[in-house]
Amino acid sequence: MPTPSMEDYLERIYKLIDEKGYARVSDIAEGLEVHPSSVTKMIQKLDKDEYVIYEKYRGLVLTSKGKKIGKRLVDRHHLLEEFLEMIGVDEENIYRDVEGIEHHLSWDSITRIAALVDYFKRDESRIQDLRDVEKELMNES
């Protein structure tokens, strides 16, 4: 299993490859706000653990294992953003909150959040009911 730090790198690499068709050390460093030397060290670890194939000066590609994990991590991130938006978290807090919680939730919890999001999407009136309960709770405090 990848560490939370490895997950951040795999998620970023997956997104870059999906968006641009490639992932360079400089792009990864910029996206994660770390030094390129840190990226190189992590890529070497990811290569050793068979998430990427890395050749110095030639770049990297995700292995099938890396692609599978990367997609899962990106999907988890989007799900949590959608969930927080759905329950009314202020937009300016969503990204920071997702970054803060995504590595601390089990996949069991993620699956249940996905079911809850699906439940609300199936009937938009459920979201309004949630907003009404939220207003009632805020008026009580």
Short mmCIF file of N, CA, C and O in Angstrom, two decimals:
data_model
loop_
_atom_site.label_atom_id
_atom_site.label_comp_id
_atom_site.label_asym_id
_atom_site.label_seq_id
_atom_site.Cartn_x
_atom_site.Cartn_y
_atom_site.Cartn_z
N MET A 1 0.84 -1.20 0.00
CA MET A 1 0.00 0.00 0.00
C MET A 1 0.88 1.25 0.00
O MET A 1 1.83 1.34 0.76
N PRO A 2 0.52 2.22 -0.84
CA PRO A 2 1.28 3.46 -0.86
C PRO A 2 1.02 4.29 0.40
O PRO A 2 -0.06 4.25 0.97
N THR A 3 2.04 5.04 0.81
CA THR A 3 1.90 5.96 1.94
C THR A 3 1.07 7.18 1.48
O THR A 3 0.90 7.38 0.26
N PRO A 4 0.59 8.00 2.40
CA PRO A 4 -0.13 9.21 1.99
C PRO A 4 0.69 10.09 1.04
O PRO A 4 0.16 10.63 0.07
N SER A 5 1.98 10.21 1.30
CA SER A 5 2.84 11.01 0.42
C SER A 5 2.92 10.39 -0.98
O SER A 5 2.81 11.09 -1.99
N MET A 6 3.07 9.08 -1.02
CA MET A 6 3.11 8.39 -2.32
C MET A 6 1.77 8.59 -3.05
O MET A 6 1.75 8.77 -4.26
N GLU A 7 0.69 8.55 -2.30
CA GLU A 7 -0.63 8.76 -2.90
C GLU A 7 -0.72 10.13 -3.55
O GLU A 7 -1.26 10.27 -4.65
N ASP A 8 -0.21 11.16 -2.87
CA ASP A 8 -0.23 12.51 -3.44
C ASP A 8 0.51 12.55 -4.78
O ASP A 8 0.04 13.15 -5.74
N TYR A 9 1.67 11.91 -4.82
CA TYR A 9 2.45 11.88 -6.06
C TYR A 9 1.73 11.09 -7.14
O TYR A 9 1.65 11.54 -8.29
N LEU A 10 1.20 9.93 -6.80
CA LEU A 10 0.50 9.12 -7.80
C LEU A 10 -0.73 9.85 -8.35
O LEU A 10 -0.99 9.82 -9.56
N GLU A 11 -1.44 10.52 -7.47
CA GLU A 11 -2.62 11.29 -7.90
C GLU A 11 -2.20 12.40 -8.85
O GLU A 11 -2.81 12.60 -9.91
N ARG A 12 -1.14 13.11 -8.50
CA ARG A 12 -0.65 14.22 -9.35
C ARG A 12 -0.14 13.70 -10.69
O ARG A 12 -0.44 14.28 -11.73
N ILE A 13 0.62 12.64 -10.67
CA ILE A 13 1.15 12.05 -11.91
C ILE A 13 0.00 11.59 -12.80
O ILE A 13 -0.01 11.87 -14.00
N TYR A 14 -0.96 10.92 -12.22
CA TYR A 14 -2.12 10.44 -12.99
C TYR A 14 -2.85 11.61 -13.65
O TYR A 14 -3.19 11.55 -14.83
N LYS A 15 -3.09 12.67 -12.87
CA LYS A 15 -3.79 13.84 -13.42
C LYS A 15 -2.99 14.50 -14.54
O LYS A 15 -3.56 14.88 -15.57
N LEU A 16 -1.69 14.64 -14.36
CA LEU A 16 -0.85 15.25 -15.40
C LEU A 16 -0.89 14.43 -16.69
O LEU A 16 -1.04 14.98 -17.78
N ILE A 17 -0.74 13.14 -16.56
CA ILE A 17 -0.75 12.27 -17.75
C ILE A 17 -2.12 12.33 -18.42
O ILE A 17 -2.22 12.40 -19.64
N ASP A 18 -3.17 12.37 -17.61
CA ASP A 18 -4.52 12.45 -18.17
C ASP A 18 -4.73 13.78 -18.91
O ASP A 18 -5.33 13.81 -19.98
N GLU A 19 -4.22 14.87 -18.33
CA GLU A 19 -4.42 16.20 -18.92
C GLU A 19 -3.46 16.50 -20.07
O GLU A 19 -3.86 17.09 -21.07
N LYS A 20 -2.19 16.15 -19.91
CA LYS A 20 -1.17 16.56 -20.87
C LYS A 20 -0.58 15.42 -21.70
O LYS A 20 0.12 15.66 -22.68
N GLY A 21 -0.80 14.19 -21.24
CA GLY A 21 -0.22 13.04 -21.93
C GLY A 21 1.14 12.65 -21.38
O GLY A 21 1.71 11.65 -21.79
N TYR A 22 1.67 13.43 -20.45
CA TYR A 22 2.97 13.14 -19.85
C TYR A 22 3.06 13.83 -18.49
O TYR A 22 2.26 14.72 -18.19
N ALA A 23 4.05 13.41 -17.70
CA ALA A 23 4.29 14.04 -16.40
C ALA A 23 5.79 14.25 -16.26
O ALA A 23 6.55 13.29 -16.27
N ARG A 24 6.19 15.51 -16.19
CA ARG A 24 7.61 15.83 -15.98
C ARG A 24 7.85 16.13 -14.51
O ARG A 24 6.95 16.57 -13.80
N VAL A 25 9.08 15.93 -14.09
CA VAL A 25 9.47 16.21 -12.71
C VAL A 25 9.11 17.65 -12.35
O VAL A 25 8.55 17.91 -11.27
N SER A 26 9.39 18.58 -13.22
CA SER A 26 9.10 19.99 -12.93
C SER A 26 7.61 20.24 -12.75
O SER A 26 7.21 21.03 -11.88
N ASP A 27 6.78 19.58 -13.55
CA ASP A 27 5.32 19.73 -13.41
C ASP A 27 4.81 19.15 -12.10
O ASP A 27 3.94 19.72 -11.44
N ILE A 28 5.36 18.00 -11.74
CA ILE A 28 4.97 17.37 -10.48
C ILE A 28 5.39 18.26 -9.31
O ILE A 28 4.60 18.50 -8.39
N ALA A 29 6.62 18.75 -9.36
CA ALA A 29 7.13 19.62 -8.29
C ALA A 29 6.27 20.87 -8.14
O ALA A 29 5.91 21.26 -7.02
N GLU A 30 5.92 21.47 -9.26
CA GLU A 30 5.10 22.68 -9.22
C GLU A 30 3.72 22.38 -8.63
O GLU A 30 3.22 23.11 -7.78
N GLY A 31 3.11 21.29 -9.08
CA GLY A 31 1.77 20.94 -8.61
C GLY A 31 1.71 20.59 -7.13
O GLY A 31 0.72 20.86 -6.46
N LEU A 32 2.78 19.98 -6.63
CA LEU A 32 2.80 19.58 -5.22
C LEU A 32 3.55 20.58 -4.33
O LEU A 32 3.62 20.38 -3.12
N GLU A 33 4.09 21.62 -4.98
CA GLU A 33 4.84 22.66 -4.27
C GLU A 33 6.00 22.06 -3.46
O GLU A 33 6.15 22.31 -2.26
N VAL A 34 6.80 21.24 -4.15
CA VAL A 34 8.00 20.64 -3.55
C VAL A 34 9.17 20.86 -4.50
O VAL A 34 8.99 21.25 -5.66
N HIS A 35 10.37 20.59 -4.02
CA HIS A 35 11.57 20.73 -4.85
C HIS A 35 11.68 19.57 -5.83
O HIS A 35 11.30 18.43 -5.50
N PRO A 36 12.19 19.83 -7.03
CA PRO A 36 12.38 18.75 -8.00
C PRO A 36 13.19 17.57 -7.45
O PRO A 36 12.91 16.42 -7.79
N SER A 37 14.16 17.85 -6.58
CA SER A 37 14.95 16.74 -6.01
C SER A 37 14.08 15.82 -5.16
O SER A 37 14.29 14.60 -5.15
N SER A 38 13.10 16.38 -4.48
CA SER A 38 12.16 15.56 -3.70
C SER A 38 11.32 14.69 -4.63
O SER A 38 11.02 13.53 -4.32
N VAL A 39 10.91 15.27 -5.76
CA VAL A 39 10.13 14.52 -6.74
C VAL A 39 10.95 13.35 -7.27
O VAL A 39 10.45 12.22 -7.35
N THR A 40 12.19 13.60 -7.60
CA THR A 40 13.05 12.55 -8.14
C THR A 40 13.19 11.40 -7.13
O THR A 40 13.08 10.23 -7.51
N LYS A 41 13.39 11.73 -5.86
CA LYS A 41 13.50 10.69 -4.83
C LYS A 41 12.22 9.86 -4.75
O LYS A 41 12.27 8.64 -4.65
N MET A 42 11.08 10.55 -4.76
CA MET A 42 9.81 9.83 -4.66
C MET A 42 9.56 8.98 -5.90
O MET A 42 9.08 7.85 -5.79
N ILE A 43 9.90 9.50 -7.06
CA ILE A 43 9.70 8.73 -8.28
C ILE A 43 10.55 7.46 -8.24
O ILE A 43 10.10 6.40 -8.68
N GLN A 44 11.73 7.56 -7.69
CA GLN A 44 12.58 6.37 -7.56
C GLN A 44 11.93 5.35 -6.63
O GLN A 44 11.97 4.15 -6.91
N LYS A 45 11.29 5.81 -5.55
CA LYS A 45 10.56 4.90 -4.66
C LYS A 45 9.37 4.28 -5.38
O LYS A 45 9.11 3.08 -5.25
N LEU A 46 8.65 5.12 -6.13
CA LEU A 46 7.49 4.61 -6.87
C LEU A 46 7.91 3.60 -7.93
O LEU A 46 7.20 2.63 -8.18
N ASP A 47 9.07 3.82 -8.52
CA ASP A 47 9.61 2.87 -9.49
C ASP A 47 9.95 1.56 -8.80
O ASP A 47 9.59 0.48 -9.29
N LYS A 48 10.61 1.65 -7.67
CA LYS A 48 11.00 0.45 -6.90
C LYS A 48 9.77 -0.36 -6.50
O LYS A 48 9.79 -1.59 -6.53
N ASP A 49 8.68 0.34 -6.16
CA ASP A 49 7.45 -0.34 -5.74
C ASP A 49 6.53 -0.66 -6.93
O ASP A 49 5.37 -1.04 -6.73
N GLU A 50 7.03 -0.44 -8.13
CA GLU A 50 6.34 -0.80 -9.38
C GLU A 50 5.04 -0.06 -9.65
O GLU A 50 4.11 -0.58 -10.23
N TYR A 51 5.01 1.22 -9.22
CA TYR A 51 3.89 2.09 -9.57
C TYR A 51 4.20 2.87 -10.85
O TYR A 51 3.28 3.27 -11.57
N VAL A 52 5.47 3.13 -11.10
CA VAL A 52 5.92 3.83 -12.30
C VAL A 52 7.15 3.12 -12.86
O VAL A 52 7.82 2.35 -12.17
N ILE A 53 7.40 3.41 -14.11
CA ILE A 53 8.67 3.02 -14.73
C ILE A 53 9.37 4.33 -15.02
O ILE A 53 8.85 5.18 -15.74
N TYR A 54 10.55 4.49 -14.41
CA TYR A 54 11.28 5.74 -14.51
C TYR A 54 12.65 5.50 -15.13
O TYR A 54 13.38 4.61 -14.70
N GLU A 55 12.94 6.29 -16.13
CA GLU A 55 14.27 6.27 -16.73
C GLU A 55 14.81 7.69 -16.66
O GLU A 55 14.20 8.62 -17.19
N LYS A 56 15.95 7.83 -16.00
CA LYS A 56 16.55 9.15 -15.82
C LYS A 56 16.69 9.84 -17.17
O LYS A 56 17.12 9.23 -18.15
N TYR A 57 16.31 11.10 -17.21
CA TYR A 57 16.35 11.97 -18.39
C TYR A 57 15.33 11.58 -19.48
O TYR A 57 15.25 12.24 -20.49
N ARG A 58 14.61 10.52 -19.30
CA ARG A 58 13.64 10.11 -20.32
C ARG A 58 12.20 10.24 -19.82
O ARG A 58 11.28 10.20 -20.61
N GLY A 59 12.02 10.35 -18.53
CA GLY A 59 10.68 10.52 -18.00
C GLY A 59 10.14 9.28 -17.32
O GLY A 59 10.89 8.38 -16.96
N LEU A 60 8.84 9.27 -17.16
CA LEU A 60 8.21 8.16 -16.45
C LEU A 60 6.87 7.84 -17.06
O LEU A 60 6.25 8.67 -17.73
N VAL A 61 6.45 6.62 -16.83
CA VAL A 61 5.11 6.18 -17.20
C VAL A 61 4.54 5.41 -16.02
O VAL A 61 5.28 4.80 -15.25
N LEU A 62 3.24 5.45 -15.89
CA LEU A 62 2.59 4.67 -14.84
C LEU A 62 2.49 3.22 -15.30
O LEU A 62 2.16 2.95 -16.46
N THR A 63 2.71 2.30 -14.39
CA THR A 63 2.47 0.90 -14.67
C THR A 63 0.96 0.68 -14.57
O THR A 63 0.22 1.57 -14.15
N SER A 64 0.49 -0.49 -14.90
CA SER A 64 -0.95 -0.75 -14.76
C SER A 64 -1.36 -0.63 -13.29
O SER A 64 -2.44 -0.10 -12.98
N LYS A 65 -0.50 -1.06 -12.39
CA LYS A 65 -0.74 -0.91 -10.95
C LYS A 65 -0.83 0.58 -10.59
O LYS A 65 -1.73 1.00 -9.85
N GLY A 66 0.09 1.39 -11.12
CA GLY A 66 0.10 2.82 -10.85
C GLY A 66 -1.13 3.52 -11.41
O GLY A 66 -1.69 4.41 -10.78
N LYS A 67 -1.53 3.11 -12.63
CA LYS A 67 -2.73 3.70 -13.25
C LYS A 67 -3.97 3.39 -12.42
O LYS A 67 -4.82 4.26 -12.20
N LYS A 68 -4.07 2.15 -11.98
CA LYS A 68 -5.24 1.73 -11.20
C LYS A 68 -5.33 2.53 -9.90
O LYS A 68 -6.39 3.07 -9.56
N ILE A 69 -4.22 2.62 -9.18
CA ILE A 69 -4.20 3.38 -7.92
C ILE A 69 -4.43 4.86 -8.20
O ILE A 69 -5.21 5.52 -7.51
N GLY A 70 -3.75 5.41 -9.23
CA GLY A 70 -3.90 6.82 -9.56
C GLY A 70 -5.34 7.19 -9.86
O GLY A 70 -5.86 8.20 -9.36
N LYS A 71 -6.01 6.37 -10.66
CA LYS A 71 -7.42 6.64 -10.99
C LYS A 71 -8.29 6.58 -9.73
O LYS A 71 -9.15 7.43 -9.52
N ARG A 72 -8.02 5.59 -8.91
CA ARG A 72 -8.79 5.44 -7.68
C ARG A 72 -8.60 6.67 -6.78
O ARG A 72 -9.56 7.15 -6.16
N LEU A 73 -7.38 7.19 -6.71
CA LEU A 73 -7.10 8.36 -5.87
C LEU A 73 -7.77 9.61 -6.42
O LEU A 73 -8.33 10.41 -5.66
N VAL A 74 -7.71 9.80 -7.73
CA VAL A 74 -8.38 10.94 -8.36
C VAL A 74 -9.88 10.85 -8.15
O VAL A 74 -10.54 11.85 -7.80
N ASP A 75 -10.44 9.66 -8.32
CA ASP A 75 -11.88 9.47 -8.11
C ASP A 75 -12.26 9.76 -6.67
O ASP A 75 -13.29 10.38 -6.40
N ARG A 76 -11.41 9.32 -5.72
CA ARG A 76 -11.67 9.58 -4.30
C ARG A 76 -11.70 11.08 -4.04
O ARG A 76 -12.59 11.59 -3.35
N HIS A 77 -10.73 11.78 -4.60
CA HIS A 77 -10.64 13.22 -4.42
C HIS A 77 -11.91 13.91 -4.95
O HIS A 77 -12.52 14.74 -4.26
N HIS A 78 -12.31 13.55 -6.16
CA HIS A 78 -13.52 14.15 -6.76
C HIS A 78 -14.76 13.83 -5.93
O HIS A 78 -15.62 14.69 -5.73
N LEU A 79 -14.85 12.59 -5.47
CA LEU A 79 -16.00 12.19 -4.65
C LEU A 79 -16.09 13.03 -3.39
O LEU A 79 -17.16 13.53 -3.04
N LEU A 80 -14.96 13.21 -2.72
CA LEU A 80 -14.97 13.98 -1.47
C LEU A 80 -15.29 15.45 -1.73
O LEU A 80 -16.01 16.08 -0.94
N GLU A 81 -14.78 15.99 -2.84
CA GLU A 81 -15.15 17.37 -3.20
C GLU A 81 -16.66 17.47 -3.43
O GLU A 81 -17.31 18.40 -2.94
N GLU A 82 -17.19 16.52 -4.17
CA GLU A 82 -18.63 16.52 -4.47
C GLU A 82 -19.44 16.39 -3.18
O GLU A 82 -20.45 17.09 -2.99
N PHE A 83 -19.01 15.52 -2.31
CA PHE A 83 -19.71 15.31 -1.04
C PHE A 83 -19.72 16.58 -0.19
O PHE A 83 -20.76 17.00 0.30
N LEU A 84 -18.55 17.20 -0.04
CA LEU A 84 -18.48 18.42 0.78
C LEU A 84 -19.30 19.55 0.16
O LEU A 84 -19.97 20.30 0.89
N GLU A 85 -19.28 19.65 -1.16
CA GLU A 85 -20.10 20.65 -1.83
C GLU A 85 -21.58 20.35 -1.58
O GLU A 85 -22.37 21.25 -1.28
N MET A 86 -21.95 19.09 -1.69
CA MET A 86 -23.33 18.67 -1.52
C MET A 86 -23.87 18.98 -0.13
O MET A 86 -25.03 19.37 0.02
N ILE A 87 -23.03 18.83 0.88
CA ILE A 87 -23.50 19.07 2.25
C ILE A 87 -23.36 20.53 2.66
O ILE A 87 -23.64 20.89 3.79
N GLY A 88 -22.92 21.37 1.70
CA GLY A 88 -22.95 22.81 1.94
C GLY A 88 -21.67 23.43 2.48
O GLY A 88 -21.71 24.57 2.95
N VAL A 89 -20.54 22.73 2.39
CA VAL A 89 -19.28 23.32 2.84
C VAL A 89 -18.94 24.48 1.89
O VAL A 89 -19.11 24.36 0.68
N ASP A 90 -18.48 25.59 2.45
CA ASP A 90 -18.11 26.74 1.64
C ASP A 90 -17.04 26.36 0.63
O ASP A 90 -16.07 25.67 0.97
N GLU A 91 -17.20 26.82 -0.59
CA GLU A 91 -16.31 26.46 -1.69
C GLU A 91 -14.84 26.73 -1.38
O GLU A 91 -13.97 25.93 -1.73
N GLU A 92 -14.55 27.84 -0.70
CA GLU A 92 -13.15 28.17 -0.41
C GLU A 92 -12.50 27.19 0.58
O GLU A 92 -11.28 27.16 0.71
N ASN A 93 -13.30 26.37 1.25
CA ASN A 93 -12.76 25.41 2.21
C ASN A 93 -12.65 23.99 1.65
O ASN A 93 -11.96 23.15 2.22
N ILE A 94 -13.32 23.73 0.55
CA ILE A 94 -13.44 22.35 0.07
C ILE A 94 -12.09 21.72 -0.26
O ILE A 94 -11.78 20.63 0.23
N TYR A 95 -11.26 22.36 -1.06
CA TYR A 95 -9.99 21.75 -1.47
C TYR A 95 -9.12 21.45 -0.26
O TYR A 95 -8.60 20.34 -0.11
N ARG A 96 -8.98 22.41 0.63
CA ARG A 96 -8.15 22.23 1.82
C ARG A 96 -8.70 21.11 2.70
O ARG A 96 -7.96 20.28 3.23
N ASP A 97 -10.03 21.07 2.85
CA ASP A 97 -10.63 20.03 3.67
C ASP A 97 -10.42 18.65 3.06
O ASP A 97 -10.10 17.69 3.78
N VAL A 98 -10.59 18.54 1.75
CA VAL A 98 -10.37 17.24 1.09
C VAL A 98 -8.93 16.80 1.28
O VAL A 98 -8.66 15.64 1.63
N GLU A 99 -7.99 17.72 1.08
CA GLU A 99 -6.57 17.38 1.28
C GLU A 99 -6.32 16.92 2.71
O GLU A 99 -5.48 16.06 2.96
N GLY A 100 -7.06 17.49 3.65
CA GLY A 100 -6.87 17.14 5.05
C GLY A 100 -7.45 15.80 5.45
O GLY A 100 -6.94 15.15 6.37
N ILE A 101 -8.51 15.37 4.76
CA ILE A 101 -9.17 14.13 5.20
C ILE A 101 -8.95 12.93 4.29
O ILE A 101 -9.10 11.80 4.73
N GLU A 102 -8.60 13.15 3.04
CA GLU A 102 -8.62 12.03 2.09
C GLU A 102 -7.72 10.87 2.47
O GLU A 102 -8.04 9.73 2.18
N HIS A 103 -6.59 11.13 3.12
CA HIS A 103 -5.68 10.04 3.48
C HIS A 103 -6.06 9.36 4.79
O HIS A 103 -5.47 8.36 5.16
N HIS A 104 -7.04 9.92 5.48
CA HIS A 104 -7.40 9.40 6.80
C HIS A 104 -8.68 8.59 6.79
O HIS A 104 -9.09 8.09 7.84
N LEU A 105 -9.31 8.48 5.64
CA LEU A 105 -10.53 7.70 5.54
C LEU A 105 -10.24 6.33 4.96
O LEU A 105 -9.46 6.20 4.01
N SER A 106 -10.87 5.32 5.50
CA SER A 106 -10.73 3.97 4.95
C SER A 106 -11.50 3.89 3.64
O SER A 106 -12.39 4.71 3.36
N TRP A 107 -11.16 2.88 2.85
CA TRP A 107 -11.90 2.68 1.61
C TRP A 107 -13.34 2.29 1.91
O TRP A 107 -14.25 2.56 1.13
N ASP A 108 -13.58 1.69 3.07
CA ASP A 108 -14.94 1.37 3.49
C ASP A 108 -15.74 2.67 3.66
O ASP A 108 -16.87 2.79 3.20
N SER A 109 -15.12 3.66 4.32
CA SER A 109 -15.79 4.96 4.49
C SER A 109 -16.03 5.63 3.15
O SER A 109 -17.10 6.21 2.92
N ILE A 110 -15.05 5.56 2.25
CA ILE A 110 -15.19 6.17 0.93
C ILE A 110 -16.37 5.53 0.18
O ILE A 110 -17.17 6.24 -0.45
N THR A 111 -16.48 4.22 0.27
CA THR A 111 -17.58 3.51 -0.40
C THR A 111 -18.92 3.97 0.15
O THR A 111 -19.88 4.18 -0.61
N ARG A 112 -19.00 4.17 1.46
CA ARG A 112 -20.27 4.60 2.06
C ARG A 112 -20.59 6.06 1.72
O ARG A 112 -21.76 6.41 1.53
N ILE A 113 -19.57 6.89 1.62
CA ILE A 113 -19.79 8.28 1.18
C ILE A 113 -20.27 8.28 -0.26
O ILE A 113 -21.19 9.04 -0.61
N ALA A 114 -19.71 7.42 -1.09
CA ALA A 114 -20.16 7.32 -2.50
C ALA A 114 -21.63 6.93 -2.55
O ALA A 114 -22.40 7.47 -3.35
N ALA A 115 -22.04 6.00 -1.70
CA ALA A 115 -23.45 5.58 -1.66
C ALA A 115 -24.34 6.74 -1.21
O ALA A 115 -25.43 6.95 -1.76
N LEU A 116 -23.86 7.51 -0.25
CA LEU A 116 -24.63 8.65 0.25
C LEU A 116 -24.77 9.72 -0.84
O LEU A 116 -25.86 10.27 -1.06
N VAL A 117 -23.69 10.01 -1.54
CA VAL A 117 -23.73 10.98 -2.65
C VAL A 117 -24.72 10.50 -3.70
O VAL A 117 -25.55 11.28 -4.19
N ASP A 118 -24.66 9.22 -4.04
CA ASP A 118 -25.59 8.66 -5.03
C ASP A 118 -27.04 8.78 -4.54
O ASP A 118 -27.94 9.13 -5.30
N TYR A 119 -27.26 8.53 -3.26
CA TYR A 119 -28.59 8.64 -2.67
C TYR A 119 -29.15 10.06 -2.85
O TYR A 119 -30.29 10.24 -3.26
N PHE A 120 -28.32 11.07 -2.57
CA PHE A 120 -28.78 12.45 -2.72
C PHE A 120 -28.98 12.82 -4.19
O PHE A 120 -29.89 13.58 -4.51
N LYS A 121 -28.15 12.30 -5.08
CA LYS A 121 -28.27 12.64 -6.50
C LYS A 121 -29.52 12.04 -7.13
O LYS A 121 -30.06 12.59 -8.10
N ARG A 122 -29.98 10.93 -6.60
CA ARG A 122 -31.16 10.27 -7.18
C ARG A 122 -32.44 11.06 -7.00
O ARG A 122 -33.39 10.88 -7.74
N ASP A 123 -32.46 11.93 -6.00
CA ASP A 123 -33.66 12.73 -5.75
C ASP A 123 -33.20 14.08 -5.18
O ASP A 123 -32.81 14.17 -4.02
N GLU A 124 -33.22 15.10 -6.02
CA GLU A 124 -32.72 16.43 -5.64
C GLU A 124 -33.45 17.01 -4.43
O GLU A 124 -32.91 17.84 -3.72
N SER A 125 -34.69 16.56 -4.18
CA SER A 125 -35.41 17.10 -3.02
C SER A 125 -34.73 16.68 -1.72
O SER A 125 -34.88 17.35 -0.69
N ARG A 126 -33.95 15.60 -1.75
CA ARG A 126 -33.22 15.17 -0.55
C ARG A 126 -32.18 16.21 -0.15
O ARG A 126 -31.94 16.42 1.04
N ILE A 127 -31.56 16.82 -1.14
CA ILE A 127 -30.57 17.86 -0.85
C ILE A 127 -31.26 19.05 -0.20
O ILE A 127 -30.76 19.63 0.76
N GLN A 128 -32.43 19.41 -0.70
CA GLN A 128 -33.18 20.52 -0.09
C GLN A 128 -33.59 20.17 1.33
O GLN A 128 -33.52 21.02 2.22
N ASP A 129 -33.99 18.92 1.56
CA ASP A 129 -34.32 18.49 2.92
C ASP A 129 -33.11 18.65 3.83
O ASP A 129 -33.23 19.09 4.98
N LEU A 130 -31.94 18.30 3.34
CA LEU A 130 -30.70 18.44 4.10
C LEU A 130 -30.45 19.92 4.44
O LEU A 130 -30.09 20.25 5.57
N ARG A 131 -30.64 20.79 3.46
CA ARG A 131 -30.46 22.23 3.68
C ARG A 131 -31.43 22.74 4.75
O ARG A 131 -31.08 23.58 5.58
N ASP A 132 -32.68 22.23 4.71
CA ASP A 132 -33.68 22.65 5.70
C ASP A 132 -33.26 22.21 7.11
O ASP A 132 -33.39 22.99 8.06
N VAL A 133 -32.75 20.99 7.24
CA VAL A 133 -32.29 20.51 8.55
C VAL A 133 -31.11 21.36 9.02
O VAL A 133 -31.04 21.74 10.19
N GLU A 134 -30.21 21.68 8.09
CA GLU A 134 -29.05 22.52 8.42
C GLU A 134 -29.51 23.88 8.96
O GLU A 134 -29.00 24.36 9.97
N LYS A 135 -30.50 24.48 8.30
CA LYS A 135 -31.02 25.78 8.75
C LYS A 135 -31.62 25.68 10.14
O LYS A 135 -31.41 26.55 10.99
N GLU A 136 -32.36 24.60 10.38
CA GLU A 136 -32.97 24.40 11.69
C GLU A 136 -31.90 24.29 12.78
O GLU A 136 -32.02 24.89 13.84
N LEU A 137 -30.85 23.53 12.49
CA LEU A 137 -29.76 23.36 13.45
C LEU A 137 -29.04 24.67 13.72
O LEU A 137 -28.67 24.97 14.86
N MET A 138 -28.85 25.46 12.68
CA MET A 138 -28.17 26.75 12.84
C MET A 138 -29.01 27.72 13.64
O MET A 138 -28.49 28.53 14.40
N ASN A 139 -30.32 27.64 13.46
CA ASN A 139 -31.22 28.53 14.22
C ASN A 139 -31.25 28.15 15.70
O ASN A 139 -31.52 28.98 16.55
N GLU A 140 -31.01 26.87 16.00
CA GLU A 140 -31.02 26.40 17.38
C GLU A 140 -29.78 26.86 18.14
O GLU A 140 -29.81 26.98 19.35
N SER A 141 -28.68 27.07 17.42
CA SER A 141 -27.44 27.43 18.13
C SER A 141 -27.27 28.88 18.34
O SER A 141 -27.89 29.75 18.36
#
